[in-house]
Amino acid sequence: MDASSSIVAAVEAAEAAAAASEEPLDDDEEGLDELFHAAADHLAQLVTSNPASVPDAVKLKLYGLYKQATVGQCNTSKPAFWDRAGVAKWNAWSQLGQLQQHAAKEQYIEALRQQDPQWLAAAAAAAAGSSGAAAGAKKGSSVGGPVFSTLVHSGDEQQQQQQAAAGGSSSSSIHELAGQGDLAALHACLDSGAAVDARDGEGCTALHFAADRGQSEAAVLLLAAGADINAQDQDGQTPLHYAAMCEQLQVYELLLARGADASIADAEGQLPQQIAPASWSCWR
Amino acid sequence: MPPRDEPADQPGDGQQQQKSIAGLLDSLALAPVAQPSRKDIKDKYAFWGSQPVMQFSDEAKDVEDGPIDAPKTVEEVRKEPYTLPSSFVWCECNINDPHEVQEVYTLLHNNYVEDDDAMFRFNYSPEFLQWALQPPGYQRDWHVGVRVKGSNKLVAFISGIPASIRANGKPVPAVEINFLCVLKKLRSKRLAPVLIKEITRRVNLRGIWQAAYTAGVVLPRPVCGCRYWHRSLNPKKLIEVRFSSLQPRMTMARTIKLYRLPSSTTTPGLRPMEARDTAAVTELLNGHLAQFKLTQHFSEDEVAHWFLPQPLVVDTYVVDSQLAQQQQQQQSSEAQQLPAGAADAAAPSSSSSNGAGSSSSSSSIVSVVSFYTLPSSVLGHEEHNELRAAYMFYTVPGPTPLTQLMQDALTLAAGKGYDVFNALDLMDNASFLKELKFGIGDGALQYYLYNWRMANTPLQPKELGLILL
C-alpha cells in the first residue's frame, strides 16, 4: 500500500487546506472546529514531511473521519476494484455510517492525539500566537455571577477600521498619520503638498496629534517641515498643552527644547505645566 | 441528558471520549472559560430543563406568581450531600478565617469571570468577599467549597446569602446565589451542576425554596435582561488597557476634557452615610424599591451591613437636608458678610430645632446614593495590573434630581481614583446614562429566579430593582 498511502496523504493535505477556508463555523462549535482544523493541518504537515511517520491504517481511519466530519455520511459510489487506494478510502469513510459530524471531529482529534501526543502543545502554541479574539471564551459562559463588560467601540471607529482595511492609508489625514507615527506616510503626505499646519474640526494641527499620542519622531518631522510649534486649538491649547495633559513626557521635553512657548495660557487660563501630572514637578 | 444525582464520572466509552476532548479544549490556553460546545449548551439546557425554573415554553399570559415545585417540608430534603467524583470532598469555607478567605480569593482571582478576550478578570478583594458573603443571617454551610482529597486544594466554590425578595409585590424569602467558580483545569468534570444541586439542598434544609441569580448566558428563562454601561473616569488608562478605544481622529486630550468632572460635588448636604442614618436609609430605600416588580426588601440590620461605608468595598452617601440648610445659611451669611460668630450661632439653633423634628420619624435624610468597589486584574499588561471599577449600587433620589446625584457619585468616585463607573440599565438609570456620558457596554446580564414563577415576565429593565454583586 505504499503508493496508495502517499495518495491518501496528498488528497488529505489538499482537502484539509481547501476545507479550512470554506466552511462557515457555527459559533457553538468554534472551539472544536478550531482544534479539528488545527489537527487536519498538522496531519498534512506530518505526512508531507515524513510519509512513513503515520501508519496507513491510521491515515485511512483519519481520512474516513475527515470526510465524515466535513461532508457527512458517505455519499459517493464505491470505486472500481482496481483503484485500490480509492476503495480503501471509500471503505474507511462509508463504514462510519451515520456518525454525527460533531462526533467525527472529536474522534479525529483524539485519533491524531494518540498518533502524535506532541501535536497538542504545538497547536496550543500556535493558537496563543494568533489573535485571541476569535478563539476566546464566550462572555459569561458561567452561571451564577456577574459578567465582565467593556465599552463597545463606537460605530464611527468601526467604520474607519473598515475604511482603513478597504482603502489602505490613502484616506488618512495628516493628523491621523502624525498620531499613528507613520513616518513614511507622513513624509509622502507632506511631499505631496499637504499643509503642515492644516486644522481639523477642533483646530488641531498634526503636531497636536503627535504630542497627543507621544509620537516624538513624527513631531521632529513636522517641526522640520515648518510646523507652528505654538499652534493653538480652538480651546487655545498648544501642542505643549497636549503633551502635558496626555502625560507624554518625551514630546513635552522635545517641544520645550525646540523652543515651544511655555507661557501661552489656554482659554481657561491654564499653562501647560499646570495641567501636567504632579509627578513631573521635578522636570518643570 | 438530564443530570443525575451521581455526577458522571464512571462513564462509558462515548463519555470518556467526550471528556478527553473537553480536556483537550480546556488544555488549549485559548479556552479560559469552559468552551460552550454544542454538547455543553445542550447539557446546560437539559440541566435547566430539569430544574424548577421558568421555561421558554411557558406562555406569559398563563403564568401566575408562585412556586414551581409542589411545596416540600424540610424533612423531605435529602440529608446526605450529593456525591462528588471520588478525588474530591465538600467543605465549608470560613470567610472570617484569613487563610480560608484567601483561598476563596485565590480561586476566584485565577478562575472567575473574564471578558471575551481574556484581558480582564474580576478580582474581588478578601474584604469584599467578607462583606458580600456575610450579611445578617448568613449561613456558613452556604459557603460551599470543593477540595481535592489529599492536597486539600480548594478547586470550586458556590455561595448563597439570605435575601428578602419581592416579586410582583409578594414577599419571597430567598437566597442569592453567586460566585460559582470551578478551577479552569477541572471545567470538564461537570462540577457546576453538582454544586448547584448541593447549594440548593443546603438552602432547602433551612426551609428556603427560592433563589435569585444572574448569568451572562441566556438559560431557561430570564425574568429580565439588562445591559452594562460604563462611564470613563480615567479615559487615558482605560484606553491604554484597551477597556475602551480612541478613534484615530479623536485626540486623547479632547477625550480627557470630555470626561473631566468637577472637583467637588454640587448637591448641598451630601455626606457619607453614618450608623445613625440607618433607620432613615432603610425607610427611604424600601419605600423607593417598592415600585419595582422584582426587588429586595431590607431590614435595618441589612441596611447597616450593605450600606455603611467601608473603604474599597462600599461607599454610601446621603443627602442630609439639615446639613444642606446649614450650608446654605452659612453661605448666605458669608454672602451678607455677617460676622463669623453669627453663622456659628445660627447653626446650632437650627440643628436643635430639626433634631426635635427627627424624633417624630421625619428624618433629615432625603436621598441615598451608593456604589461598590470591584477591581479587575488587567492580564498581561506591561504598565497596568489593576482596573479600579466602581459599580452603582442602590440609589434613592428623593427630591434630588437623579442625574445630579449620579454626577456627584461620579465626581466622588473620580476623586477616589476609580478608573471607571459601571451601571446597569435597570431602575431609573436609563434617564441619566447618556447625559452623564456613560457608553454602552458589550456585556449583558440576565436575571433568573429559581422555583418561582413570575407573571408578566420578562420585565423591562426599568421594572427591575434588584442588584446582585
JSON list of N, CA and C in Angstrom, two decimals, chain B residues 149-216:
[
{"chain": "B", "resi": 149, "resn": "LYS", "atom": "N", "xyz": [-9.05, 15.77, 47.58]},
{"chain": "B", "resi": 149, "resn": "LYS", "atom": "CA", "xyz": [-8.60, 14.88, 48.66]},
{"chain": "B", "resi": 149, "resn": "LYS", "atom": "C", "xyz": [-7.08, 14.85, 48.64]},
{"chain": "B", "resi": 150, "resn": "GLY", "atom": "N", "xyz": [-6.49, 14.79, 49.82]},
{"chain": "B", "resi": 150, "resn": "GLY", "atom": "CA", "xyz": [-5.03, 14.72, 49.84]},
{"chain": "B", "resi": 150, "resn": "GLY", "atom": "C", "xyz": [-4.41, 16.10, 49.88]},
{"chain": "B", "resi": 151, "resn": "SER", "atom": "N", "xyz": [-4.38, 16.79, 48.72]},
{"chain": "B", "resi": 151, "resn": "SER", "atom": "CA", "xyz": [-3.73, 18.10, 48.69]},
{"chain": "B", "resi": 151, "resn": "SER", "atom": "C", "xyz": [-4.54, 19.15, 49.44]},
{"chain": "B", "resi": 152, "resn": "ASN", "atom": "N", "xyz": [-5.85, 18.91, 49.56]},
{"chain": "B", "resi": 152, "resn": "ASN", "atom": "CA", "xyz": [-6.75, 19.84, 50.25]},
{"chain": "B", "resi": 152, "resn": "ASN", "atom": "C", "xyz": [-6.94, 21.16, 49.50]},
{"chain": "B", "resi": 153, "resn": "LYS", "atom": "N", "xyz": [-6.49, 21.20, 48.27]},
{"chain": "B", "resi": 153, "resn": "LYS", "atom": "CA", "xyz": [-6.60, 22.44, 47.50]},
{"chain": "B", "resi": 153, "resn": "LYS", "atom": "C", "xyz": [-8.06, 22.75, 47.17]},
{"chain": "B", "resi": 154, "resn": "LEU", "atom": "N", "xyz": [-8.45, 24.03, 47.35]},
{"chain": "B", "resi": 154, "resn": "LEU", "atom": "CA", "xyz": [-9.80, 24.46, 47.03]},
{"chain": "B", "resi": 154, "resn": "LEU", "atom": "C", "xyz": [-9.93, 24.61, 45.52]},
{"chain": "B", "resi": 155, "resn": "VAL", "atom": "N", "xyz": [-10.86, 23.88, 44.91]},
{"chain": "B", "resi": 155, "resn": "VAL", "atom": "CA", "xyz": [-10.95, 23.87, 43.45]},
{"chain": "B", "resi": 155, "resn": "VAL", "atom": "C", "xyz": [-12.31, 24.34, 42.92]},
{"chain": "B", "resi": 156, "resn": "ALA", "atom": "N", "xyz": [-13.28, 24.52, 43.80]},
{"chain": "B", "resi": 156, "resn": "ALA", "atom": "CA", "xyz": [-14.59, 25.00, 43.33]},
{"chain": "B", "resi": 156, "resn": "ALA", "atom": "C", "xyz": [-15.30, 25.67, 44.49]},
{"chain": "B", "resi": 157, "resn": "PHE", "atom": "N", "xyz": [-16.22, 26.58, 44.15]},
{"chain": "B", "resi": 157, "resn": "PHE", "atom": "CA", "xyz": [-16.92, 27.34, 45.18]},
{"chain": "B", "resi": 157, "resn": "PHE", "atom": "C", "xyz": [-18.28, 27.77, 44.66]},
{"chain": "B", "resi": 158, "resn": "ILE", "atom": "N", "xyz": [-19.24, 27.86, 45.57]},
{"chain": "B", "resi": 158, "resn": "ILE", "atom": "CA", "xyz": [-20.54, 28.47, 45.25]},
{"chain": "B", "resi": 158, "resn": "ILE", "atom": "C", "xyz": [-21.08, 29.01, 46.56]},
{"chain": "B", "resi": 159, "resn": "SER", "atom": "N", "xyz": [-21.85, 30.09, 46.48]},
{"chain": "B", "resi": 159, "resn": "SER", "atom": "CA", "xyz": [-22.34, 30.69, 47.71]},
{"chain": "B", "resi": 159, "resn": "SER", "atom": "C", "xyz": [-23.81, 31.06, 47.60]},
{"chain": "B", "resi": 160, "resn": "GLY", "atom": "N", "xyz": [-24.46, 31.07, 48.75]},
{"chain": "B", "resi": 160, "resn": "GLY", "atom": "CA", "xyz": [-25.82, 31.61, 48.85]},
{"chain": "B", "resi": 160, "resn": "GLY", "atom": "C", "xyz": [-25.87, 32.53, 50.05]},
{"chain": "B", "resi": 161, "resn": "ILE", "atom": "N", "xyz": [-26.59, 33.63, 49.91]},
{"chain": "B", "resi": 161, "resn": "ILE", "atom": "CA", "xyz": [-26.82, 34.52, 51.05]},
{"chain": "B", "resi": 161, "resn": "ILE", "atom": "C", "xyz": [-28.31, 34.80, 51.14]},
{"chain": "B", "resi": 162, "resn": "PRO", "atom": "N", "xyz": [-28.82, 35.00, 52.38]},
{"chain": "B", "resi": 162, "resn": "PRO", "atom": "CA", "xyz": [-30.26, 35.24, 52.51]},
{"chain": "B", "resi": 162, "resn": "PRO", "atom": "C", "xyz": [-30.66, 36.61, 51.96]},
{"chain": "B", "resi": 163, "resn": "ALA", "atom": "N", "xyz": [-31.84, 36.69, 51.39]},
{"chain": "B", "resi": 163, "resn": "ALA", "atom": "CA", "xyz": [-32.36, 37.97, 50.88]},
{"chain": "B", "resi": 163, "resn": "ALA", "atom": "C", "xyz": [-33.87, 37.90, 50.85]},
{"chain": "B", "resi": 164, "resn": "SER", "atom": "N", "xyz": [-34.51, 38.99, 51.27]},
{"chain": "B", "resi": 164, "resn": "SER", "atom": "CA", "xyz": [-35.97, 39.05, 51.17]},
{"chain": "B", "resi": 164, "resn": "SER", "atom": "C", "xyz": [-36.32, 39.66, 49.82]},
{"chain": "B", "resi": 165, "resn": "ILE", "atom": "N", "xyz": [-36.68, 38.78, 48.90]},
{"chain": "B", "resi": 165, "resn": "ILE", "atom": "CA", "xyz": [-37.04, 39.23, 47.57]},
{"chain": "B", "resi": 165, "resn": "ILE", "atom": "C", "xyz": [-38.51, 39.63, 47.55]},
{"chain": "B", "resi": 166, "resn": "ARG", "atom": "N", "xyz": [-38.83, 40.63, 46.74]},
{"chain": "B", "resi": 166, "resn": "ARG", "atom": "CA", "xyz": [-40.23, 40.99, 46.46]},
{"chain": "B", "resi": 166, "resn": "ARG", "atom": "C", "xyz": [-40.45, 40.82, 44.97]},
{"chain": "B", "resi": 167, "resn": "ALA", "atom": "N", "xyz": [-41.38, 39.92, 44.61]},
{"chain": "B", "resi": 167, "resn": "ALA", "atom": "CA", "xyz": [-41.66, 39.70, 43.19]},
{"chain": "B", "resi": 167, "resn": "ALA", "atom": "C", "xyz": [-43.13, 40.02, 42.95]},
{"chain": "B", "resi": 168, "resn": "ASN", "atom": "N", "xyz": [-43.39, 40.95, 42.09]},
{"chain": "B", "resi": 168, "resn": "ASN", "atom": "CA", "xyz": [-44.76, 41.45, 41.86]},
{"chain": "B", "resi": 168, "resn": "ASN", "atom": "C", "xyz": [-45.45, 41.74, 43.20]},
{"chain": "B", "resi": 169, "resn": "GLY", "atom": "N", "xyz": [-44.70, 42.34, 44.10]},
{"chain": "B", "resi": 169, "resn": "GLY", "atom": "CA", "xyz": [-45.26, 42.75, 45.38]},
{"chain": "B", "resi": 169, "resn": "GLY", "atom": "C", "xyz": [-45.33, 41.67, 46.44]},
{"chain": "B", "resi": 170, "resn": "LYS", "atom": "N", "xyz": [-45.12, 40.42, 46.05]},
{"chain": "B", "resi": 170, "resn": "LYS", "atom": "CA", "xyz": [-45.21, 39.32, 47.02]},
{"chain": "B", "resi": 170, "resn": "LYS", "atom": "C", "xyz": [-43.85, 39.09, 47.68]},
{"chain": "B", "resi": 171, "resn": "PRO", "atom": "N", "xyz": [-43.82, 38.98, 49.03]},
{"chain": "B", "resi": 171, "resn": "PRO", "atom": "CA", "xyz": [-42.56, 38.65, 49.68]},
{"chain": "B", "resi": 171, "resn": "PRO", "atom": "C", "xyz": [-42.14, 37.22, 49.36]},
{"chain": "B", "resi": 172, "resn": "VAL", "atom": "N", "xyz": [-40.92, 37.05, 48.94]},
{"chain": "B", "resi": 172, "resn": "VAL", "atom": "CA", "xyz": [-40.39, 35.72, 48.64]},
{"chain": "B", "resi": 172, "resn": "VAL", "atom": "C", "xyz": [-39.08, 35.55, 49.41]},
{"chain": "B", "resi": 173, "resn": "PRO", "atom": "N", "xyz": [-39.12, 34.82, 50.52]},
{"chain": "B", "resi": 173, "resn": "PRO", "atom": "CA", "xyz": [-37.85, 34.58, 51.23]},
{"chain": "B", "resi": 173, "resn": "PRO", "atom": "C", "xyz": [-36.95, 33.75, 50.32]},
{"chain": "B", "resi": 174, "resn": "ALA", "atom": "N", "xyz": [-35.75, 34.20, 50.11]},
{"chain": "B", "resi": 174, "resn": "ALA", "atom": "CA", "xyz": [-34.92, 33.56, 49.09]},
{"chain": "B", "resi": 174, "resn": "ALA", "atom": "C", "xyz": [-33.45, 33.64, 49.46]},
{"chain": "B", "resi": 175, "resn": "VAL", "atom": "N", "xyz": [-32.65, 33.05, 48.63]},
{"chain": "B", "resi": 175, "resn": "VAL", "atom": "CA", "xyz": [-31.20, 33.27, 48.70]},
{"chain": "B", "resi": 175, "resn": "VAL", "atom": "C", "xyz": [-30.76, 33.86, 47.37]},
{"chain": "B", "resi": 176, "resn": "GLU", "atom": "N", "xyz": [-29.64, 34.55, 47.42]},
{"chain": "B", "resi": 176, "resn": "GLU", "atom": "CA", "xyz": [-28.98, 34.99, 46.21]},
{"chain": "B", "resi": 176, "resn": "GLU", "atom": "C", "xyz": [-27.76, 34.11, 46.00]},
{"chain": "B", "resi": 177, "resn": "ILE", "atom": "N", "xyz": [-27.74, 33.45, 44.85]},
{"chain": "B", "resi": 177, "resn": "ILE", "atom": "CA", "xyz": [-26.64, 32.53, 44.53]},
{"chain": "B", "resi": 177, "resn": "ILE", "atom": "C", "xyz": [-25.59, 33.29, 43.72]},
{"chain": "B", "resi": 178, "resn": "ASN", "atom": "N", "xyz": [-24.34, 33.13, 44.10]},
{"chain": "B", "resi": 178, "resn": "ASN", "atom": "CA", "xyz": [-23.29, 33.91, 43.45]},
{"chain": "B", "resi": 178, "resn": "ASN", "atom": "C", "xyz": [-21.95, 33.19, 43.59]},
{"chain": "B", "resi": 179, "resn": "PHE", "atom": "N", "xyz": [-20.96, 33.70, 42.89]},
{"chain": "B", "resi": 179, "resn": "PHE", "atom": "CA", "xyz": [-19.57, 33.22, 42.99]},
{"chain": "B", "resi": 179, "resn": "PHE", "atom": "C", "xyz": [-19.41, 31.75, 42.67]},
{"chain": "B", "resi": 180, "resn": "LEU", "atom": "N", "xyz": [-20.20, 31.26, 41.71]},
{"chain": "B", "resi": 180, "resn": "LEU", "atom": "CA", "xyz": [-19.98, 29.89, 41.25]},
{"chain": "B", "resi": 180, "resn": "LEU", "atom": "C", "xyz": [-18.70, 29.87, 40.41]},
{"chain": "B", "resi": 181, "resn": "CYS", "atom": "N", "xyz": [-17.74, 29.12, 40.89]},
{"chain": "B", "resi": 181, "resn": "CYS", "atom": "CA", "xyz": [-16.43, 29.13, 40.22]},
{"chain": "B", "resi": 181, "resn": "CYS", "atom": "C", "xyz": [-15.80, 27.74, 40.32]},
{"chain": "B", "resi": 182, "resn": "VAL", "atom": "N", "xyz": [-15.34, 27.23, 39.20]},
{"chain": "B", "resi": 182, "resn": "VAL", "atom": "CA", "xyz": [-14.65, 25.94, 39.17]},
{"chain": "B", "resi": 182, "resn": "VAL", "atom": "C", "xyz": [-13.27, 26.18, 38.57]},
{"chain": "B", "resi": 183, "resn": "LEU", "atom": "N", "xyz": [-12.25, 25.58, 39.19]},
{"chain": "B", "resi": 183, "resn": "LEU", "atom": "CA", "xyz": [-10.89, 25.69, 38.67]},
{"chain": "B", "resi": 183, "resn": "LEU", "atom": "C", "xyz": [-10.89, 25.42, 37.17]},
{"chain": "B", "resi": 184, "resn": "LYS", "atom": "N", "xyz": [-10.16, 26.27, 36.42]},
{"chain": "B", "resi": 184, "resn": "LYS", "atom": "CA", "xyz": [-10.18, 26.13, 34.95]},
{"chain": "B", "resi": 184, "resn": "LYS", "atom": "C", "xyz": [-9.86, 24.72, 34.50]},
{"chain": "B", "resi": 185, "resn": "LYS", "atom": "N", "xyz": [-8.87, 24.10, 35.14]},
{"chain": "B", "resi": 185, "resn": "LYS", "atom": "CA", "xyz": [-8.43, 22.78, 34.70]},
{"chain": "B", "resi": 185, "resn": "LYS", "atom": "C", "xyz": [-9.52, 21.73, 34.89]},
{"chain": "B", "resi": 186, "resn": "LEU", "atom": "N", "xyz": [-10.48, 22.02, 35.75]},
{"chain": "B", "resi": 186, "resn": "LEU", "atom": "CA", "xyz": [-11.49, 21.00, 36.07]},
{"chain": "B", "resi": 186, "resn": "LEU", "atom": "C", "xyz": [-12.84, 21.29, 35.41]},
{"chain": "B", "resi": 187, "resn": "ARG", "atom": "N", "xyz": [-12.83, 22.20, 34.44]},
{"chain": "B", "resi": 187, "resn": "ARG", "atom": "CA", "xyz": [-14.11, 22.58, 33.83]},
{"chain": "B", "resi": 187, "resn": "ARG", "atom": "C", "xyz": [-14.79, 21.39, 33.14]},
{"chain": "B", "resi": 188, "resn": "SER", "atom": "N", "xyz": [-14.00, 20.38, 32.78]},
{"chain": "B", "resi": 188, "resn": "SER", "atom": "CA", "xyz": [-14.60, 19.24, 32.08]},
{"chain": "B", "resi": 188, "resn": "SER", "atom": "C", "xyz": [-15.24, 18.25, 33.03]},
{"chain": "B", "resi": 189, "resn": "LYS", "atom": "N", "xyz": [-15.07, 18.46, 34.32]},
{"chain": "B", "resi": 189, "resn": "LYS", "atom": "CA", "xyz": [-15.57, 17.47, 35.29]},
{"chain": "B", "resi": 189, "resn": "LYS", "atom": "C", "xyz": [-17.06, 17.62, 35.58]},
{"chain": "B", "resi": 190, "resn": "ARG", "atom": "N", "xyz": [-17.68, 18.62, 35.01]},
{"chain": "B", "resi": 190, "resn": "ARG", "atom": "CA", "xyz": [-19.10, 18.85, 35.23]},
{"chain": "B", "resi": 190, "resn": "ARG", "atom": "C", "xyz": [-19.44, 19.01, 36.71]},
{"chain": "B", "resi": 191, "resn": "LEU", "atom": "N", "xyz": [-18.62, 19.79, 37.37]},
{"chain": "B", "resi": 191, "resn": "LEU", "atom": "CA", "xyz": [-18.86, 20.03, 38.79]},
{"chain": "B", "resi": 191, "resn": "LEU", "atom": "C", "xyz": [-19.99, 21.04, 39.02]},
{"chain": "B", "resi": 192, "resn": "ALA", "atom": "N", "xyz": [-20.18, 21.96, 38.05]},
{"chain": "B", "resi": 192, "resn": "ALA", "atom": "CA", "xyz": [-21.14, 23.04, 38.29]},
{"chain": "B", "resi": 192, "resn": "ALA", "atom": "C", "xyz": [-22.54, 22.54, 38.62]},
{"chain": "B", "resi": 193, "resn": "PRO", "atom": "N", "xyz": [-23.10, 21.58, 37.86]},
{"chain": "B", "resi": 193, "resn": "PRO", "atom": "CA", "xyz": [-24.44, 21.11, 38.22]},
{"chain": "B", "resi": 193, "resn": "PRO", "atom": "C", "xyz": [-24.51, 20.50, 39.62]},
{"chain": "B", "resi": 194, "resn": "VAL", "atom": "N", "xyz": [-23.44, 19.81, 40.03]},
{"chain": "B", "resi": 194, "resn": "VAL", "atom": "CA", "xyz": [-23.43, 19.23, 41.37]},
{"chain": "B", "resi": 194, "resn": "VAL", "atom": "C", "xyz": [-23.38, 20.32, 42.42]},
{"chain": "B", "resi": 195, "resn": "LEU", "atom": "N", "xyz": [-22.60, 21.36, 42.15]},
{"chain": "B", "resi": 195, "resn": "LEU", "atom": "CA", "xyz": [-22.51, 22.49, 43.09]},
{"chain": "B", "resi": 195, "resn": "LEU", "atom": "C", "xyz": [-23.89, 23.15, 43.23]},
{"chain": "B", "resi": 196, "resn": "ILE", "atom": "N", "xyz": [-24.57, 23.33, 42.11]},
{"chain": "B", "resi": 196, "resn": "ILE", "atom": "CA", "xyz": [-25.88, 23.98, 42.14]},
{"chain": "B", "resi": 196, "resn": "ILE", "atom": "C", "xyz": [-26.87, 23.13, 42.93]},
{"chain": "B", "resi": 197, "resn": "LYS", "atom": "N", "xyz": [-26.82, 21.82, 42.71]},
{"chain": "B", "resi": 197, "resn": "LYS", "atom": "CA", "xyz": [-27.76, 20.96, 43.42]},
{"chain": "B", "resi": 197, "resn": "LYS", "atom": "C", "xyz": [-27.43, 20.90, 44.92]},
{"chain": "B", "resi": 198, "resn": "GLU", "atom": "N", "xyz": [-26.15, 20.93, 45.23]},
{"chain": "B", "resi": 198, "resn": "GLU", "atom": "CA", "xyz": [-25.76, 20.84, 46.64]},
{"chain": "B", "resi": 198, "resn": "GLU", "atom": "C", "xyz": [-26.13, 22.13, 47.39]},
{"chain": "B", "resi": 199, "resn": "ILE", "atom": "N", "xyz": [-25.90, 23.29, 46.77]},
{"chain": "B", "resi": 199, "resn": "ILE", "atom": "CA", "xyz": [-26.29, 24.53, 47.48]},
{"chain": "B", "resi": 199, "resn": "ILE", "atom": "C", "xyz": [-27.81, 24.57, 47.62]},
{"chain": "B", "resi": 200, "resn": "THR", "atom": "N", "xyz": [-28.52, 24.09, 46.60]},
{"chain": "B", "resi": 200, "resn": "THR", "atom": "CA", "xyz": [-29.98, 24.05, 46.69]},
{"chain": "B", "resi": 200, "resn": "THR", "atom": "C", "xyz": [-30.42, 23.18, 47.87]},
{"chain": "B", "resi": 201, "resn": "ARG", "atom": "N", "xyz": [-29.79, 22.01, 48.01]},
{"chain": "B", "resi": 201, "resn": "ARG", "atom": "CA", "xyz": [-30.12, 21.09, 49.10]},
{"chain": "B", "resi": 201, "resn": "ARG", "atom": "C", "xyz": [-29.89, 21.78, 50.46]},
{"chain": "B", "resi": 202, "resn": "ARG", "atom": "N", "xyz": [-28.75, 22.44, 50.58]},
{"chain": "B", "resi": 202, "resn": "ARG", "atom": "CA", "xyz": [-28.42, 23.07, 51.87]},
{"chain": "B", "resi": 202, "resn": "ARG", "atom": "C", "xyz": [-29.35, 24.23, 52.19]},
{"chain": "B", "resi": 203, "resn": "VAL", "atom": "N", "xyz": [-29.76, 24.95, 51.15]},
{"chain": "B", "resi": 203, "resn": "VAL", "atom": "CA", "xyz": [-30.69, 26.05, 51.36]},
{"chain": "B", "resi": 203, "resn": "VAL", "atom": "C", "xyz": [-32.07, 25.48, 51.73]},
{"chain": "B", "resi": 204, "resn": "ASN", "atom": "N", "xyz": [-32.49, 24.43, 51.02]},
{"chain": "B", "resi": 204, "resn": "ASN", "atom": "CA", "xyz": [-33.76, 23.76, 51.32]},
{"chain": "B", "resi": 204, "resn": "ASN", "atom": "C", "xyz": [-33.79, 23.24, 52.76]},
{"chain": "B", "resi": 205, "resn": "LEU", "atom": "N", "xyz": [-32.66, 22.75, 53.23]},
{"chain": "B", "resi": 205, "resn": "LEU", "atom": "CA", "xyz": [-32.60, 22.21, 54.59]},
{"chain": "B", "resi": 205, "resn": "LEU", "atom": "C", "xyz": [-32.93, 23.27, 55.64]},
{"chain": "B", "resi": 206, "resn": "ARG", "atom": "N", "xyz": [-32.79, 24.54, 55.27]},
{"chain": "B", "resi": 206, "resn": "ARG", "atom": "CA", "xyz": [-33.13, 25.61, 56.20]},
{"chain": "B", "resi": 206, "resn": "ARG", "atom": "C", "xyz": [-34.49, 26.23, 55.85]},
{"chain": "B", "resi": 207, "resn": "GLY", "atom": "N", "xyz": [-35.26, 25.48, 55.06]},
{"chain": "B", "resi": 207, "resn": "GLY", "atom": "CA", "xyz": [-36.64, 25.90, 54.80]},
{"chain": "B", "resi": 207, "resn": "GLY", "atom": "C", "xyz": [-36.77, 27.05, 53.82]},
{"chain": "B", "resi": 208, "resn": "ILE", "atom": "N", "xyz": [-35.77, 27.25, 52.97]},
{"chain": "B", "resi": 208, "resn": "ILE", "atom": "CA", "xyz": [-35.87, 28.28, 51.92]},
{"chain": "B", "resi": 208, "resn": "ILE", "atom": "C", "xyz": [-35.89, 27.57, 50.57]},
{"chain": "B", "resi": 209, "resn": "TRP", "atom": "N", "xyz": [-36.82, 27.98, 49.71]},
{"chain": "B", "resi": 209, "resn": "TRP", "atom": "CA", "xyz": [-37.12, 27.22, 48.50]},
{"chain": "B", "resi": 209, "resn": "TRP", "atom": "C", "xyz": [-36.95, 28.02, 47.22]},
{"chain": "B", "resi": 210, "resn": "GLN", "atom": "N", "xyz": [-36.59, 29.31, 47.37]},
{"chain": "B", "resi": 210, "resn": "GLN", "atom": "CA", "xyz": [-36.45, 30.15, 46.19]},
{"chain": "B", "resi": 210, "resn": "GLN", "atom": "C", "xyz": [-35.06, 30.79, 46.14]},
{"chain": "B", "resi": 211, "resn": "ALA", "atom": "N", "xyz": [-34.63, 31.12, 44.94]},
{"chain": "B", "resi": 211, "resn": "ALA", "atom": "CA", "xyz": [-33.34, 31.78, 44.78]},
{"chain": "B", "resi": 211, "resn": "ALA", "atom": "C", "xyz": [-33.39, 32.76, 43.62]},
{"chain": "B", "resi": 212, "resn": "ALA", "atom": "N", "xyz": [-32.52, 33.76, 43.71]},
{"chain": "B", "resi": 212, "resn": "ALA", "atom": "CA", "xyz": [-32.27, 34.68, 42.59]},
{"chain": "B", "resi": 212, "resn": "ALA", "atom": "C", "xyz": [-30.82, 34.54, 42.20]},
{"chain": "B", "resi": 213, "resn": "TYR", "atom": "N", "xyz": [-30.53, 34.62, 40.91]},
{"chain": "B", "resi": 213, "resn": "TYR", "atom": "CA", "xyz": [-29.15, 34.54, 40.44]},
{"chain": "B", "resi": 213, "resn": "TYR", "atom": "C", "xyz": [-29.05, 35.23, 39.09]},
{"chain": "B", "resi": 214, "resn": "THR", "atom": "N", "xyz": [-27.83, 35.51, 38.69]},
{"chain": "B", "resi": 214, "resn": "THR", "atom": "CA", "xyz": [-27.59, 36.17, 37.41]},
{"chain": "B", "resi": 214, "resn": "THR", "atom": "C", "xyz": [-26.60, 35.36, 36.60]},
{"chain": "B", "resi": 215, "resn": "ALA", "atom": "N", "xyz": [-26.58, 35.62, 35.31]},
{"chain": "B", "resi": 215, "resn": "ALA", "atom": "CA", "xyz": [-25.60, 34.98, 34.43]},
{"chain": "B", "resi": 215, "resn": "ALA", "atom": "C", "xyz": [-25.48, 35.82, 33.17]},
{"chain": "B", "resi": 216, "resn": "GLY", "atom": "N", "xyz": [-24.36, 35.65, 32.49]},
{"chain": "B", "resi": 216, "resn": "GLY", "atom": "CA", "xyz": [-24.20, 36.32, 31.22]},
{"chain": "B", "resi": 216, "resn": "GLY", "atom": "C", "xyz": [-24.93, 35.60, 30.11]}
]
